[in-house]
Amino acid sequence: MAGRPVHTFEVVRTEQLTPHIVRVVLGGSGQGTGFDTFTPNDYTDAYVKLVFVDDDVDVTALEQPLTLDSFNALSEHHRPVVRTYTVRRADPENREITIDFVMHGEHGVAARWAGSARPGQRLFVMGPNGAYAPDPAADWHLMAGDESALPAISAALEALPADAVGKVFIEVPGPEDEVALTAPAGVQVFWIYRGGRADLVPEGDAGDHAPLIEAVRETAWLPGQVQVFIHGEAQAVMHNLRPYIRKERGVDAKWASSISGYWRRGRTEETFRQWKRELAEAEAK
């Protein structure tokens, strides 16, 4: 990750999409910025690393072309914080990318930044990467997740052919957090309400008890080969929905390769990455 290019974007506009989601559109007006160096990919779960740099850092004085290594010249206090986010939409024609931020009050570097972002403000971006897109060979599609997975699910639905069949389950705080989705007529979309912000609801409505788990487990299974995409809070996904899909339903890894946690209650991205490493080591034994 360290040696990869860091692209320079600036905020074009923002929108309060729902009470808990802020949409930020990024572009670039100068030579060598934005889409001059950024190349979108074809994955519907395309994601980028957002590099948050203090406003008082003169990035032009750092080693060029800019990479994450360039920031090693700074004192530890001024080194950037890196967070991972899904690209909701990449628009090469208008040279813009759209990123939706789930808001958790004043918690978190990225959400706090998005809540106060203003046009012209800079943001540095690495990527994109990705691994999933709907496979036209599947007979039907099962997608599920909380609001953190909503950008990837939205993009996947838009990529489906008109005759696609499937079921989609999205867990959000409440009805006011639903967003308009473009889905084929044969794809059913179910909104699941947990009753509050993901980081604030009691344990009885989160983790092993997240309402998304029951919704997915109780739905009627459609005939034919399914392709599965499930992402969201790690306890709900990794310890509940992934075993259900892979073991109880017997879906082969080829068709269920994109099931993982995007985040975990009570952990920053750094401690979450450590938790994922420990989980992978335990599963490998």
mmCIF file of C-alpha atoms in Angstrom:
data_model
loop_
_atom_site.group_PDB
_atom_site.id
_atom_site.type_symbol
_atom_site.label_atom_id
_atom_site.label_comp_id
_atom_site.label_asym_id
_atom_site.label_seq_id
_atom_site.Cartn_x
_atom_site.Cartn_y
_atom_site.Cartn_z
ATOM 1 C CA MET A 1 0.000 0.000 0.000
ATOM 2 C CA ALA A 2 2.824 2.407 0.891
ATOM 3 C CA GLY A 3 4.224 2.852 -2.615
ATOM 4 C CA ARG A 4 0.947 3.252 -4.462
ATOM 5 C CA PRO A 5 -0.003 6.653 -5.935
ATOM 6 C CA VAL A 6 -1.971 9.093 -3.829
ATOM 7 C CA HIS A 7 -4.447 11.068 -5.941
ATOM 8 C CA THR A 8 -5.363 14.643 -5.080
ATOM 9 C CA PHE A 9 -9.084 15.440 -5.147
ATOM 10 C CA GLU A 10 -11.166 18.321 -3.904
ATOM 11 C CA VAL A 11 -14.732 18.500 -2.639
ATOM 12 C CA VAL A 12 -17.190 19.530 -5.353
ATOM 13 C CA ARG A 13 -20.393 19.325 -3.318
ATOM 14 C CA THR A 14 -21.968 17.537 -0.359
ATOM 15 C CA GLU A 15 -25.478 16.300 0.389
ATOM 16 C CA GLN A 16 -27.217 15.072 3.540
ATOM 17 C CA LEU A 17 -28.561 11.916 1.913
ATOM 18 C CA THR A 18 -30.308 10.579 5.030
ATOM 19 C CA PRO A 19 -30.132 11.500 8.730
ATOM 20 C CA HIS A 20 -27.125 9.175 9.037
ATOM 21 C CA ILE A 21 -25.447 9.412 5.606
ATOM 22 C CA VAL A 22 -23.543 12.325 4.071
ATOM 23 C CA ARG A 23 -22.688 12.147 0.378
ATOM 24 C CA VAL A 24 -19.458 13.805 -0.766
ATOM 25 C CA VAL A 25 -18.674 14.310 -4.451
ATOM 26 C CA LEU A 26 -14.976 14.695 -5.249
ATOM 27 C CA GLY A 27 -13.377 16.159 -8.363
ATOM 28 C CA GLY A 28 -10.301 18.065 -9.413
ATOM 29 C CA SER A 29 -9.757 21.230 -11.373
ATOM 30 C CA GLY A 30 -5.964 21.444 -11.556
ATOM 31 C CA GLN A 31 -3.516 19.619 -13.785
ATOM 32 C CA GLY A 32 -2.366 16.349 -12.247
ATOM 33 C CA THR A 33 -5.336 16.108 -9.890
ATOM 34 C CA GLY A 34 -8.404 13.887 -9.697
ATOM 35 C CA PHE A 35 -9.056 11.901 -12.865
ATOM 36 C CA ASP A 36 -5.707 12.889 -14.337
ATOM 37 C CA THR A 37 -4.222 10.100 -12.207
ATOM 38 C CA PHE A 38 -7.262 8.139 -10.940
ATOM 39 C CA THR A 39 -8.579 5.232 -13.055
ATOM 40 C CA PRO A 40 -11.914 3.623 -12.048
ATOM 41 C CA ASN A 41 -12.356 -0.137 -12.159
ATOM 42 C CA ASP A 42 -15.361 -2.271 -13.071
ATOM 43 C CA TYR A 43 -16.058 -3.765 -9.632
ATOM 44 C CA THR A 44 -19.320 -2.775 -7.964
ATOM 45 C CA ASP A 45 -17.616 -3.006 -4.571
ATOM 46 C CA ALA A 46 -14.780 -0.696 -5.697
ATOM 47 C CA TYR A 47 -13.135 0.895 -2.685
ATOM 48 C CA VAL A 48 -10.499 3.501 -2.010
ATOM 49 C CA LYS A 49 -8.222 4.480 0.842
ATOM 50 C CA LEU A 50 -8.944 8.024 1.967
ATOM 51 C CA VAL A 51 -5.832 9.769 3.265
ATOM 52 C CA PHE A 52 -6.733 12.514 5.751
ATOM 53 C CA VAL A 53 -3.972 15.102 5.961
ATOM 54 C CA ASP A 54 -3.883 18.093 8.314
ATOM 55 C CA ASP A 55 -4.744 21.351 6.546
ATOM 56 C CA ASP A 56 -1.467 22.943 7.621
ATOM 57 C CA VAL A 57 0.676 20.317 5.848
ATOM 58 C CA ASP A 58 2.268 21.576 2.622
ATOM 59 C CA VAL A 59 1.835 18.465 0.493
ATOM 60 C CA THR A 60 3.613 20.059 -2.479
ATOM 61 C CA ALA A 61 6.821 20.087 -0.411
ATOM 62 C CA LEU A 62 6.727 16.306 0.013
ATOM 63 C CA GLU A 63 8.416 13.806 -2.280
ATOM 64 C CA GLN A 64 6.656 13.579 -5.630
ATOM 65 C CA PRO A 65 4.901 11.772 -7.197
ATOM 66 C CA LEU A 66 2.895 11.548 -4.027
ATOM 67 C CA THR A 67 2.639 8.146 -2.306
ATOM 68 C CA LEU A 68 1.937 7.157 1.272
ATOM 69 C CA ASP A 69 5.707 6.926 1.774
ATOM 70 C CA SER A 70 5.931 10.630 1.004
ATOM 71 C CA PHE A 71 4.340 11.412 4.366
ATOM 72 C CA ASN A 72 7.093 9.604 6.284
ATOM 73 C CA ALA A 73 9.068 12.857 6.194
ATOM 74 C CA LEU A 74 6.487 14.427 8.518
ATOM 75 C CA SER A 75 6.525 14.250 12.286
ATOM 76 C CA GLU A 76 4.348 11.485 13.712
ATOM 77 C CA HIS A 77 1.824 14.086 14.852
ATOM 78 C CA HIS A 78 1.275 15.279 11.256
ATOM 79 C CA ARG A 79 1.194 11.915 9.507
ATOM 80 C CA PRO A 80 -2.122 11.125 7.855
ATOM 81 C CA VAL A 81 -4.897 8.832 9.000
ATOM 82 C CA VAL A 82 -6.090 6.316 6.385
ATOM 83 C CA ARG A 83 -9.651 4.994 6.158
ATOM 84 C CA THR A 84 -11.316 2.617 3.655
ATOM 85 C CA TYR A 85 -14.520 3.593 1.835
ATOM 86 C CA THR A 86 -16.596 2.213 -1.022
ATOM 87 C CA VAL A 87 -16.947 4.307 -4.162
ATOM 88 C CA ARG A 88 -20.663 4.809 -4.668
ATOM 89 C CA ARG A 89 -20.195 6.059 -8.203
ATOM 90 C CA ALA A 90 -17.319 6.925 -10.520
ATOM 91 C CA ASP A 91 -18.165 9.388 -13.296
ATOM 92 C CA PRO A 92 -15.264 9.736 -15.767
ATOM 93 C CA GLU A 93 -17.305 12.044 -18.027
ATOM 94 C CA ASN A 94 -17.699 14.631 -15.274
ATOM 95 C CA ARG A 95 -14.411 13.579 -13.647
ATOM 96 C CA GLU A 96 -16.049 12.955 -10.271
ATOM 97 C CA ILE A 97 -16.282 10.193 -7.693
ATOM 98 C CA THR A 98 -19.033 9.929 -5.099
ATOM 99 C CA ILE A 99 -18.506 8.571 -1.590
ATOM 100 C CA ASP A 100 -21.216 8.093 1.037
ATOM 101 C CA PHE A 101 -20.167 8.431 4.679
ATOM 102 C CA VAL A 102 -22.129 6.819 7.509
ATOM 103 C CA MET A 103 -22.280 9.341 10.339
ATOM 104 C CA HIS A 104 -21.645 8.285 13.935
ATOM 105 C CA GLY A 105 -21.955 11.628 15.665
ATOM 106 C CA GLU A 106 -18.538 13.131 16.359
ATOM 107 C CA HIS A 107 -16.842 9.724 16.372
ATOM 108 C CA GLY A 108 -14.361 8.721 13.717
ATOM 109 C CA VAL A 109 -11.950 10.732 11.593
ATOM 110 C CA ALA A 110 -13.764 10.199 8.277
ATOM 111 C CA ALA A 111 -17.298 10.895 9.484
ATOM 112 C CA ARG A 112 -16.170 14.019 11.319
ATOM 113 C CA TRP A 113 -14.426 15.230 8.149
ATOM 114 C CA ALA A 114 -17.453 14.513 5.941
ATOM 115 C CA GLY A 115 -19.784 16.315 8.324
ATOM 116 C CA SER A 116 -17.863 19.571 7.885
ATOM 117 C CA ALA A 117 -16.551 19.147 4.323
ATOM 118 C CA ARG A 118 -16.915 22.190 2.079
ATOM 119 C CA PRO A 119 -16.395 22.752 -1.681
ATOM 120 C CA GLY A 120 -12.739 23.269 -2.543
ATOM 121 C CA GLN A 121 -11.463 21.306 0.446
ATOM 122 C CA ARG A 122 -8.800 18.772 -0.513
ATOM 123 C CA LEU A 123 -8.896 15.022 0.075
ATOM 124 C CA PHE A 124 -6.234 12.506 -0.897
ATOM 125 C CA VAL A 125 -7.259 9.138 -2.326
ATOM 126 C CA MET A 126 -5.495 5.808 -2.980
ATOM 127 C CA GLY A 127 -6.902 3.107 -5.235
ATOM 128 C CA PRO A 128 -9.306 1.926 -6.352
ATOM 129 C CA ASN A 129 -9.418 -1.784 -5.513
ATOM 130 C CA GLY A 130 -12.290 -4.242 -5.591
ATOM 131 C CA ALA A 131 -13.205 -7.876 -6.041
ATOM 132 C CA TYR A 132 -16.952 -8.266 -6.639
ATOM 133 C CA ALA A 133 -19.410 -7.656 -9.425
ATOM 134 C CA PRO A 134 -22.658 -9.532 -10.162
ATOM 135 C CA ASP A 135 -21.995 -12.650 -12.227
ATOM 136 C CA PRO A 136 -24.492 -13.011 -15.114
ATOM 137 C CA ALA A 137 -24.092 -16.805 -14.830
ATOM 138 C CA ALA A 138 -25.876 -16.837 -11.449
ATOM 139 C CA ASP A 139 -29.541 -17.832 -11.421
ATOM 140 C CA TRP A 140 -30.268 -15.384 -8.626
ATOM 141 C CA HIS A 141 -28.523 -12.905 -6.346
ATOM 142 C CA LEU A 142 -28.596 -12.548 -2.577
ATOM 143 C CA MET A 143 -27.254 -9.265 -1.214
ATOM 144 C CA ALA A 144 -27.345 -8.140 2.404
ATOM 145 C CA GLY A 145 -25.726 -5.600 4.657
ATOM 146 C CA ASP A 146 -26.130 -2.598 6.874
ATOM 147 C CA GLU A 147 -25.817 1.026 5.743
ATOM 148 C CA SER A 148 -22.029 0.649 5.374
ATOM 149 C CA ALA A 149 -22.719 -1.818 2.539
ATOM 150 C CA LEU A 150 -25.388 0.351 0.918
ATOM 151 C CA PRO A 151 -23.040 1.998 -1.650
ATOM 152 C CA ALA A 152 -21.764 -1.361 -2.925
ATOM 153 C CA ILE A 153 -25.248 -2.893 -2.953
ATOM 154 C CA SER A 154 -26.626 0.140 -4.804
ATOM 155 C CA ALA A 155 -23.908 -0.101 -7.437
ATOM 156 C CA ALA A 156 -24.432 -3.866 -7.804
ATOM 157 C CA LEU A 157 -28.169 -3.431 -8.326
ATOM 158 C CA GLU A 158 -27.529 -0.871 -11.052
ATOM 159 C CA ALA A 159 -25.163 -3.319 -12.769
ATOM 160 C CA LEU A 160 -27.672 -6.202 -12.893
ATOM 161 C CA PRO A 161 -29.344 -7.059 -16.196
ATOM 162 C CA ALA A 162 -33.030 -6.196 -16.530
ATOM 163 C CA ASP A 163 -34.087 -9.841 -16.183
ATOM 164 C CA ALA A 164 -32.083 -10.513 -13.004
ATOM 165 C CA VAL A 165 -33.717 -12.225 -10.031
ATOM 166 C CA GLY A 166 -32.759 -11.775 -6.414
ATOM 167 C CA LYS A 167 -33.342 -10.667 -2.848
ATOM 168 C CA VAL A 168 -31.723 -7.741 -1.073
ATOM 169 C CA PHE A 169 -31.764 -7.050 2.676
ATOM 170 C CA ILE A 170 -30.541 -3.720 4.019
ATOM 171 C CA GLU A 171 -30.419 -2.933 7.744
ATOM 172 C CA VAL A 172 -30.705 0.773 8.638
ATOM 173 C CA PRO A 173 -31.706 2.741 11.747
ATOM 174 C CA GLY A 174 -35.265 3.433 10.560
ATOM 175 C CA PRO A 175 -37.585 4.314 7.635
ATOM 176 C CA GLU A 176 -36.052 7.769 7.305
ATOM 177 C CA ASP A 177 -32.755 6.108 6.323
ATOM 178 C CA GLU A 178 -34.071 4.387 3.217
ATOM 179 C CA VAL A 179 -32.678 5.649 -0.084
ATOM 180 C CA ALA A 180 -34.041 5.297 -3.590
ATOM 181 C CA LEU A 181 -32.583 2.250 -5.337
ATOM 182 C CA THR A 182 -32.589 1.232 -8.983
ATOM 183 C CA ALA A 183 -33.250 -2.513 -9.174
ATOM 184 C CA PRO A 184 -34.633 -4.909 -11.780
ATOM 185 C CA ALA A 185 -38.287 -5.853 -11.359
ATOM 186 C CA GLY A 186 -37.314 -9.390 -10.385
ATOM 187 C CA VAL A 187 -35.196 -8.273 -7.426
ATOM 188 C CA GLN A 188 -37.000 -7.796 -4.108
ATOM 189 C CA VAL A 189 -35.590 -5.192 -1.718
ATOM 190 C CA PHE A 190 -36.319 -5.486 2.014
ATOM 191 C CA TRP A 191 -35.465 -2.700 4.460
ATOM 192 C CA ILE A 192 -34.737 -3.916 7.985
ATOM 193 C CA TYR A 193 -34.982 -1.429 10.880
ATOM 194 C CA ARG A 194 -32.737 -1.813 13.911
ATOM 195 C CA GLY A 195 -34.199 1.158 15.772
ATOM 196 C CA GLY A 196 -31.173 3.435 16.069
ATOM 197 C CA ARG A 197 -27.632 4.261 15.095
ATOM 198 C CA ALA A 198 -25.505 1.138 14.690
ATOM 199 C CA ASP A 199 -22.990 2.181 17.336
ATOM 200 C CA LEU A 200 -25.656 3.158 19.888
ATOM 201 C CA VAL A 201 -28.310 0.433 19.810
ATOM 202 C CA PRO A 202 -28.125 -2.034 22.722
ATOM 203 C CA GLU A 203 -26.389 -5.383 22.360
ATOM 204 C CA GLY A 204 -29.774 -7.046 22.078
ATOM 205 C CA ASP A 205 -30.190 -5.368 18.665
ATOM 206 C CA ALA A 206 -26.626 -5.695 17.370
ATOM 207 C CA GLY A 207 -23.844 -8.191 16.788
ATOM 208 C CA ASP A 208 -25.177 -11.724 17.217
ATOM 209 C CA HIS A 209 -28.660 -10.245 17.575
ATOM 210 C CA ALA A 210 -28.674 -7.876 14.599
ATOM 211 C CA PRO A 211 -32.099 -8.023 12.889
ATOM 212 C CA LEU A 212 -30.377 -8.518 9.536
ATOM 213 C CA ILE A 213 -29.370 -12.024 10.603
ATOM 214 C CA GLU A 214 -32.903 -13.227 11.199
ATOM 215 C CA ALA A 215 -34.169 -11.591 8.010
ATOM 216 C CA VAL A 216 -31.622 -13.415 5.851
ATOM 217 C CA ARG A 217 -31.964 -16.750 7.640
ATOM 218 C CA GLU A 218 -35.764 -16.788 7.419
ATOM 219 C CA THR A 219 -36.152 -15.788 3.783
ATOM 220 C CA ALA A 220 -37.298 -18.436 1.320
ATOM 221 C CA TRP A 221 -34.406 -19.789 -0.786
ATOM 222 C CA LEU A 222 -34.877 -19.377 -4.524
ATOM 223 C CA PRO A 223 -34.128 -22.192 -7.004
ATOM 224 C CA GLY A 224 -30.895 -22.396 -8.938
ATOM 225 C CA GLN A 225 -27.371 -21.113 -8.358
ATOM 226 C CA VAL A 226 -27.122 -18.136 -6.040
ATOM 227 C CA GLN A 227 -24.359 -15.516 -5.928
ATOM 228 C CA VAL A 228 -23.983 -13.971 -2.473
ATOM 229 C CA PHE A 229 -22.740 -10.548 -1.399
ATOM 230 C CA ILE A 230 -22.950 -9.794 2.350
ATOM 231 C CA HIS A 231 -21.053 -7.062 4.176
ATOM 232 C CA GLY A 232 -21.529 -4.956 7.283
ATOM 233 C CA GLU A 233 -20.815 -5.182 11.007
ATOM 234 C CA ALA A 234 -18.281 -7.975 11.465
ATOM 235 C CA GLN A 235 -19.876 -9.866 14.340
ATOM 236 C CA ALA A 236 -23.168 -10.169 12.484
ATOM 237 C CA VAL A 237 -21.550 -11.058 9.169
ATOM 238 C CA MET A 238 -18.506 -13.164 10.045
ATOM 239 C CA HIS A 239 -19.875 -15.125 13.001
ATOM 240 C CA ASN A 240 -23.471 -15.490 11.873
ATOM 241 C CA LEU A 241 -24.290 -14.922 8.213
ATOM 242 C CA ARG A 242 -21.119 -16.323 6.658
ATOM 243 C CA PRO A 243 -21.421 -19.693 8.473
ATOM 244 C CA TYR A 244 -25.096 -19.805 7.527
ATOM 245 C CA ILE A 245 -24.377 -19.256 3.831
ATOM 246 C CA ARG A 246 -21.261 -21.396 3.547
ATOM 247 C CA LYS A 247 -22.058 -24.281 5.910
ATOM 248 C CA GLU A 248 -25.820 -24.507 6.416
ATOM 249 C CA ARG A 249 -26.729 -23.506 2.870
ATOM 250 C CA GLY A 250 -23.621 -25.101 1.357
ATOM 251 C CA VAL A 251 -22.847 -22.270 -1.069
ATOM 252 C CA ASP A 252 -19.464 -22.866 -2.676
ATOM 253 C CA ALA A 253 -16.727 -20.255 -2.164
ATOM 254 C CA LYS A 254 -16.857 -19.406 -5.890
ATOM 255 C CA TRP A 255 -20.364 -18.043 -5.392
ATOM 256 C CA ALA A 256 -19.897 -16.649 -1.887
ATOM 257 C CA SER A 257 -16.449 -15.096 -2.035
ATOM 258 C CA SER A 258 -17.639 -11.634 -1.003
ATOM 259 C CA ILE A 259 -18.840 -12.088 2.574
ATOM 260 C CA SER A 260 -16.926 -10.124 5.183
ATOM 261 C CA GLY A 261 -17.086 -7.375 7.778
ATOM 262 C CA TYR A 262 -16.637 -3.742 6.841
ATOM 263 C CA TRP A 263 -16.413 -2.629 10.480
ATOM 264 C CA ARG A 264 -16.887 -3.837 14.051
ATOM 265 C CA ARG A 265 -18.611 -2.191 16.993
ATOM 266 C CA GLY A 266 -16.197 -0.620 19.447
ATOM 267 C CA ARG A 267 -13.149 -0.744 17.172
ATOM 268 C CA THR A 268 -11.286 1.730 15.017
ATOM 269 C CA GLU A 269 -10.155 0.626 11.564
ATOM 270 C CA GLU A 270 -6.668 -0.080 12.945
ATOM 271 C CA THR A 271 -7.917 -2.374 15.740
ATOM 272 C CA PHE A 272 -10.480 -3.902 13.376
ATOM 273 C CA ARG A 273 -7.700 -4.899 10.966
ATOM 274 C CA GLN A 274 -5.917 -6.573 13.881
ATOM 275 C CA TRP A 275 -9.124 -8.418 14.815
ATOM 276 C CA LYS A 276 -9.484 -9.662 11.221
ATOM 277 C CA ARG A 277 -5.897 -10.925 11.193
ATOM 278 C CA GLU A 278 -6.494 -12.821 14.422
ATOM 279 C CA LEU A 279 -9.726 -14.291 13.046
ATOM 280 C CA ALA A 280 -8.007 -15.417 9.840
ATOM 281 C CA GLU A 281 -5.191 -17.044 11.826
ATOM 282 C CA ALA A 282 -7.682 -18.876 14.046
ATOM 283 C CA GLU A 283 -9.666 -20.129 11.020
ATOM 284 C CA ALA A 284 -6.454 -21.343 9.345
ATOM 285 C CA LYS A 285 -5.596 -23.670 12.245
#
